[in-house]
PDB file of C-alpha atoms in Angstrom:
ATOM      1  CA  ALA A  25      -9.846   0.519  15.687  1.00 47.00           C
ATOM      2  CA  ILE A  26      -6.193  -0.603  14.740  1.00 51.00           C
ATOM      3  CA  SER A  27      -3.537   0.018  17.222  1.00 49.00           C
ATOM      4  CA  LEU A  28       0.037   0.339  15.709  1.00 51.00           C
ATOM      5  CA  ASN A  29       1.776   0.867  18.954  1.00 50.00           C
ATOM      6  CA  PRO A  30       4.965  -1.297  19.112  1.00 48.00           C
ATOM      7  CA  ILE A  31       6.572  -3.028  22.103  1.00 47.00           C
ATOM      8  CA  ASN A  32      10.262  -2.680  21.641  1.00 46.00           C
ATOM      9  CA  SER A  33      12.487  -5.555  20.501  1.00 47.00           C
ATOM     10  CA  GLN A  34      13.384  -6.342  23.997  1.00 51.00           C
ATOM     11  CA  GLY A  35       9.896  -6.972  24.868  1.00 53.00           C
ATOM     12  CA  GLU A  36       9.993  -3.944  27.151  1.00 56.00           C
ATOM     13  CA  GLY A  37       7.482  -1.288  27.356  1.00 53.00           C
ATOM     14  CA  LYS A  38       3.736  -1.482  27.382  1.00 54.00           C
ATOM     15  CA  ALA A  39       1.699  -1.035  24.037  1.00 53.00           C
ATOM     16  CA  GLN A  40      -0.635   1.649  24.759  1.00 57.00           C
ATOM     17  CA  ASN A  41      -4.259   1.542  23.179  1.00 57.00           C
ATOM     18  CA  PRO A  42      -5.161   5.017  21.943  1.00 61.00           C
ATOM     19  CA  PHE A  43      -8.561   3.657  21.390  1.00 64.00           C
ATOM     20  CA  GLU A  44      -9.188   2.637  25.085  1.00 67.00           C
ATOM     21  CA  ASN A  45     -12.959   3.236  25.801  1.00 72.00           C
ATOM     22  CA  CYS A  46     -13.586   3.312  22.215  1.00 73.00           C
ATOM     23  CA  LYS A  47     -16.956   1.735  21.048  1.00 75.00           C
ATOM     24  CA  PHE A  48     -15.136  -0.162  18.255  1.00 72.00           C
ATOM     25  CA  GLU A  49     -13.362  -3.435  18.651  1.00 76.00           C
ATOM     26  CA  LEU A  50      -9.522  -3.404  18.593  1.00 77.00           C
ATOM     27  CA  VAL A  51      -8.305  -5.565  15.879  1.00 81.00           C
ATOM     28  CA  LYS A  52      -5.008  -6.614  14.312  1.00 85.00           C
ATOM     29  CA  LEU A  53      -4.308  -5.508  10.535  1.00 87.00           C
ATOM     30  CA  GLY A  54      -4.320  -9.128   9.794  1.00 90.00           C
ATOM     31  CA  GLU A  55      -7.920  -9.376  10.616  1.00 92.00           C
ATOM     32  CA  VAL A  56      -9.077  -6.708   8.247  1.00 93.00           C
ATOM     33  CA  VAL A  57      -6.706  -7.218   5.369  1.00 95.00           C
ATOM     34  CA  VAL A  58      -7.479 -10.309   3.257  1.00 96.00           C
ATOM     35  CA  GLU A  59      -4.653 -10.127   0.803  1.00 96.00           C
ATOM     36  CA  ILE A  60      -1.423  -8.138   0.180  1.00 96.00           C
ATOM     37  CA  ILE A  61      -0.258  -7.737  -3.362  1.00 96.00           C
ATOM     38  CA  ASN A  62       3.524  -6.984  -3.619  1.00 95.00           C
ATOM     39  CA  GLY A  63       4.504  -4.718  -6.562  1.00 94.00           C
ATOM     40  CA  SER A  64       7.226  -5.531  -9.165  1.00 96.00           C
ATOM     41  CA  THR A  65       9.253  -3.896 -11.982  1.00 95.00           C
ATOM     42  CA  PRO A  66       9.188  -5.674 -15.301  1.00 96.00           C
ATOM     43  CA  LEU A  67      12.699  -5.613 -16.938  1.00 96.00           C
ATOM     44  CA  LYS A  68      13.252  -2.297 -18.412  1.00 95.00           C
ATOM     45  CA  ASN A  69      15.343  -3.868 -21.379  1.00 96.00           C
ATOM     46  CA  ILE A  70      12.488  -5.824 -22.600  1.00 96.00           C
ATOM     47  CA  ARG A  71      10.580  -3.007 -24.684  1.00 96.00           C
ATOM     48  CA  GLU A  72       7.317  -4.945 -25.249  1.00 96.00           C
ATOM     49  CA  TYR A  73       6.774  -4.496 -21.400  1.00 97.00           C
ATOM     50  CA  TRP A  74       7.073  -0.744 -21.743  1.00 96.00           C
ATOM     51  CA  ASN A  75       6.017   0.099 -25.300  1.00 94.00           C
ATOM     52  CA  SER A  76       2.387   1.116 -24.744  1.00 93.00           C
ATOM     53  CA  ASN A  77       0.014   2.858 -22.111  1.00 93.00           C
ATOM     54  CA  ASP A  78      -2.192  -0.134 -21.487  1.00 95.00           C
ATOM     55  CA  ILE A  79      -1.989  -0.465 -17.597  1.00 97.00           C
ATOM     56  CA  HIS A  80      -1.175   2.158 -14.986  1.00 97.00           C
ATOM     57  CA  TRP A  81       2.081   1.453 -13.022  1.00 97.00           C
ATOM     58  CA  LEU A  82       2.388   3.300  -9.640  1.00 96.00           C
ATOM     59  CA  THR A  83       5.738   4.409  -8.309  1.00 94.00           C
ATOM     60  CA  THR A  84       6.481   6.175  -5.041  1.00 92.00           C
ATOM     61  CA  PRO A  85       6.751   9.709  -6.707  1.00 91.00           C
ATOM     62  CA  ASP A  86       3.275   9.262  -7.906  1.00 91.00           C
ATOM     63  CA  CYS A  87       2.421   8.974  -4.143  1.00 86.00           C
ATOM     64  CA  LYS A  88       1.904  12.383  -3.162  1.00 83.00           C
ATOM     65  CA  GLU A  89      -0.263  13.713  -0.293  1.00 83.00           C
ATOM     66  CA  ASN A  90      -3.559  13.097  -2.157  1.00 86.00           C
ATOM     67  CA  VAL A  91      -5.715  10.337  -0.451  1.00 91.00           C
ATOM     68  CA  PHE A  92      -6.687   9.052  -3.863  1.00 95.00           C
ATOM     69  CA  ILE A  93      -4.607   7.882  -6.895  1.00 95.00           C
ATOM     70  CA  GLU A  94      -6.499   8.638 -10.056  1.00 96.00           C
ATOM     71  CA  SER A  95      -3.594   8.362 -12.561  1.00 95.00           C
ATOM     72  CA  THR A  96       0.231   7.510 -12.722  1.00 96.00           C
ATOM     73  CA  SER A  97       3.062   8.962 -14.625  1.00 95.00           C
ATOM     74  CA  GLN A  98       4.278   5.565 -16.050  1.00 96.00           C
ATOM     75  CA  PHE A  99       2.517   2.573 -17.694  1.00 97.00           C
ATOM     76  CA  VAL A 100       3.145  -1.161 -18.581  1.00 97.00           C
ATOM     77  CA  SER A 101       1.894  -3.072 -21.414  1.00 97.00           C
ATOM     78  CA  LYS A 102      -0.600  -6.131 -21.520  1.00 96.00           C
ATOM     79  CA  LYS A 103       2.459  -8.326 -22.414  1.00 96.00           C
ATOM     80  CA  ALA A 104       3.984  -7.429 -18.928  1.00 96.00           C
ATOM     81  CA  LEU A 105       0.614  -8.581 -17.273  1.00 95.00           C
ATOM     82  CA  GLN A 106       0.304 -11.756 -19.671  1.00 95.00           C
ATOM     83  CA  ASP A 107       3.985 -12.713 -18.780  1.00 95.00           C
ATOM     84  CA  LYS A 108       3.309 -12.389 -14.979  1.00 94.00           C
ATOM     85  CA  LYS A 109       5.741  -9.502 -14.485  1.00 94.00           C
ATOM     86  CA  VAL A 110       3.136  -7.371 -12.791  1.00 95.00           C
ATOM     87  CA  LYS A 111      -0.192  -8.092 -10.854  1.00 96.00           C
ATOM     88  CA  ILE A 112      -3.437  -5.956 -11.145  1.00 97.00           C
ATOM     89  CA  VAL A 113      -4.360  -4.123  -7.984  1.00 97.00           C
ATOM     90  CA  PRO A 114      -8.099  -3.772  -7.822  1.00 97.00           C
ATOM     91  CA  LYS A 115      -9.710  -0.413  -7.313  1.00 97.00           C
ATOM     92  CA  GLU A 116     -10.140   0.777  -3.683  1.00 97.00           C
ATOM     93  CA  SER A 117      -7.109  -0.928  -2.336  1.00 97.00           C
ATOM     94  CA  VAL A 118      -4.851   0.654   0.386  1.00 97.00           C
ATOM     95  CA  LEU A 119      -1.492   1.463  -1.241  1.00 96.00           C
ATOM     96  CA  LEU A 120       1.502   1.547   1.246  1.00 93.00           C
ATOM     97  CA  THR A 121       5.098   2.262   0.410  1.00 89.00           C
ATOM     98  CA  CYS A 122       7.388   0.103   2.181  1.00 84.00           C
ATOM     99  CA  THR A 123      10.889   0.599   1.143  1.00 78.00           C
ATOM    100  CA  ALA A 124      13.117   3.738   0.730  1.00 74.00           C
ATOM    101  CA  THR A 125      10.171   6.178   1.535  1.00 78.00           C
ATOM    102  CA  ILE A 126       8.268   4.289   4.236  1.00 81.00           C
ATOM    103  CA  GLY A 127       4.483   4.970   5.322  1.00 80.00           C
ATOM    104  CA  LYS A 128       2.966   7.027   2.406  1.00 86.00           C
ATOM    105  CA  CYS A 129      -0.451   5.640   1.690  1.00 92.00           C
ATOM    106  CA  ALA A 130      -3.513   6.318  -0.628  1.00 94.00           C
ATOM    107  CA  ILE A 131      -6.391   4.499  -2.163  1.00 96.00           C
ATOM    108  CA  ASN A 132      -6.546   3.827  -5.950  1.00 97.00           C
ATOM    109  CA  LYS A 133      -9.385   4.806  -7.761  1.00 97.00           C
ATOM    110  CA  ILE A 134      -8.293   2.987 -10.967  1.00 97.00           C
ATOM    111  CA  GLU A 135      -6.844  -0.437 -11.514  1.00 97.00           C
ATOM    112  CA  LEU A 136      -3.264  -0.334 -11.698  1.00 97.00           C
ATOM    113  CA  THR A 137      -0.032  -2.272 -10.860  1.00 97.00           C
ATOM    114  CA  THR A 138       2.767  -1.105  -8.631  1.00 96.00           C
ATOM    115  CA  ASN A 139       6.595  -1.318  -8.430  1.00 94.00           C
ATOM    116  CA  GLN A 140       8.249  -3.244  -5.733  1.00 93.00           C
ATOM    117  CA  GLN A 141       8.322  -0.302  -3.201  1.00 92.00           C
ATOM    118  CA  ILE A 142       4.567  -0.434  -2.793  1.00 94.00           C
ATOM    119  CA  ASN A 143       2.292  -3.021  -1.402  1.00 95.00           C
ATOM    120  CA  ALA A 144      -1.431  -3.093  -1.938  1.00 97.00           C
ATOM    121  CA  LEU A 145      -3.697  -3.942   0.967  1.00 96.00           C
ATOM    122  CA  ILE A 146      -6.952  -5.684  -0.059  1.00 97.00           C
ATOM    123  CA  CYS A 147      -9.189  -5.092   2.864  1.00 95.00           C
ATOM    124  CA  ASP A 148     -12.442  -6.697   4.022  1.00 95.00           C
ATOM    125  CA  ASP A 149     -14.865  -3.810   3.465  1.00 91.00           C
ATOM    126  CA  SER A 150     -17.335  -5.514   6.096  1.00 91.00           C
ATOM    127  CA  LYS A 151     -14.706  -5.030   8.599  1.00 91.00           C
ATOM    128  CA  ILE A 152     -12.957  -1.591   7.848  1.00 92.00           C
ATOM    129  CA  ILE A 153     -13.596   1.467   5.673  1.00 92.00           C
ATOM    130  CA  ASN A 154     -10.375   1.811   3.524  1.00 93.00           C
ATOM    131  CA  ARG A 155     -10.249   5.423   4.038  1.00 94.00           C
ATOM    132  CA  TYR A 156     -10.186   4.986   7.729  1.00 91.00           C
ATOM    133  CA  LEU A 157      -7.188   2.624   7.442  1.00 92.00           C
ATOM    134  CA  VAL A 158      -5.341   5.281   5.306  1.00 92.00           C
ATOM    135  CA  TYR A 159      -6.031   7.849   7.936  1.00 90.00           C
ATOM    136  CA  ILE A 160      -4.681   5.554  10.814  1.00 87.00           C
ATOM    137  CA  LEU A 161      -1.520   4.736   8.771  1.00 87.00           C
ATOM    138  CA  ARG A 162      -0.931   8.264   7.990  1.00 87.00           C
ATOM    139  CA  LEU A 163      -1.289   9.291  11.735  1.00 84.00           C
ATOM    140  CA  SER A 164       1.050   6.323  12.494  1.00 78.00           C
ATOM    141  CA  LYS A 165       3.641   7.157   9.803  1.00 76.00           C
ATOM    142  CA  GLN A 166       6.252   8.027  12.409  1.00 75.00           C
ATOM    143  CA  THR A 167       5.474   5.112  14.455  1.00 74.00           C
ATOM    144  CA  ILE A 168       6.029   2.831  11.356  1.00 72.00           C
ATOM    145  CA  GLU A 169       9.191   4.404  10.460  1.00 71.00           C
ATOM    146  CA  ASN A 170      10.514   3.984  14.081  1.00 72.00           C
ATOM    147  CA  SER A 171       9.566   0.448  14.410  1.00 71.00           C
ATOM    148  CA  THR A 172      11.924  -0.820  11.599  1.00 67.00           C
ATOM    149  CA  THR A 173      15.739  -0.446  11.574  1.00 60.00           C
ATOM    150  CA  ASN A 174      15.757  -2.013   8.161  1.00 56.00           C
ATOM    151  CA  PRO A 175      15.144  -0.092   4.877  1.00 53.00           C
ATOM    152  CA  THR A 176      11.901  -2.316   4.395  1.00 51.00           C
ATOM    153  CA  VAL A 177       8.685  -3.050   6.099  1.00 50.00           C
TER     154      VAL A 177
END
């Protein structure tokens, strides 16, 4: 189980464990996430990065209420990948919006890349089920939004 209950910035308050008496061990997110891939946007004025439909490129508007991402509305070229302007996100990653629209999350069923508003969490599947993490993050969306005064997480 993962607890996302914050203690306020003055150190006041007591983090409550909604999983008290749960048969599962309470762990920190960093204990189950082995890598975070930050998204990026290749320069739009370099046509070679945008002139083909080689690689799915996920943006926040593609993140609807579906748990699974199976397609995207935009694509980048292999050239963008070769020039290291984007990183491939492996299938079955947990995708989390972290700027502007905070807290939307899903699992990608296809290899893709993301823009800078989306982080991909690569989980240790021996420690957590990705769909469970998405469920917890969705339940905690308001808590995540409230825990930041910045436009980014």
